[in-house]
């Protein structure tokens, strides 16, 4: 589900095949397509939890705000968040994919709603090498749809880097393994179980990510808050729902090849219902805000 991308050229193997929502897959690493990231942007924007911003604002240092966007994809988090924060901002966009970095940099807003300037920089790199020194001077670390496609070690590194830099983190749209489809289908549960297992492959956190990340940030002294951020998809989002279904079923089949025949029939039924405008999907996520421990004065110490 996330916007975390492999470095081009690192994967060898056969031609990519669709494996999960919006991903193409080589032998070991998912890569997200720009078309998928753009298709989901409206649903992402509607789902993110603005309720966490009131708690975040008192912890932001600046101006200007210096914001690091991890796994930025096409920059949808920046397009959503920059206008809501206001004031002069420097956004440092991080991704492994140089093409996505270029897209994000071009499409980021250049001013906020109050007319303040937004400056853009890019940093190609790997989350496994993120350090507190790389975040020196940061006002905020943010990401969208990232936590569920990283490992526990990577999450701990992010939490440690934020603690060292003493900056908050706002990590949006993490899947929690709960999907509601209406009308129901007898195969919904089997597809969901196989998909969730696929999300956890190779040590990725998948639907366990919010709990794991909450513990990691707490270990590093942060106060953690979370808030629901569900996709609510109806007839008006049928194109997104159809693509989401295709990726979801493909991932389930990759994880459980024995269910391929049943899954293909399931997908045909679901796509027909979707095309008729009769399918409703609620895909549950949570947003996470981690606020650093307050600084202690010499007297307090």
Short mmCIF file of N, CA and C in Angstrom, two decimals, residues 37 256 261 279:
data_model
loop_
_atom_site.label_atom_id
_atom_site.label_comp_id
_atom_site.label_asym_id
_atom_site.label_seq_id
_atom_site.Cartn_x
_atom_site.Cartn_y
_atom_site.Cartn_z
N UNK A 37 -0.04 5.66 -7.88
CA UNK A 37 0.08 6.70 -6.86
C UNK A 37 -0.82 7.88 -7.18
N UNK A 256 -0.77 -17.51 -2.03
CA UNK A 256 -1.46 -18.81 -1.95
C UNK A 256 -1.83 -19.28 -3.35
N UNK A 261 -7.69 -20.41 -8.97
CA UNK A 261 -8.94 -20.56 -9.69
C UNK A 261 -10.10 -19.85 -9.00
N UNK A 279 -20.52 -1.63 -5.57
CA UNK A 279 -19.57 -2.13 -4.57
C UNK A 279 -19.10 -0.97 -3.70
#
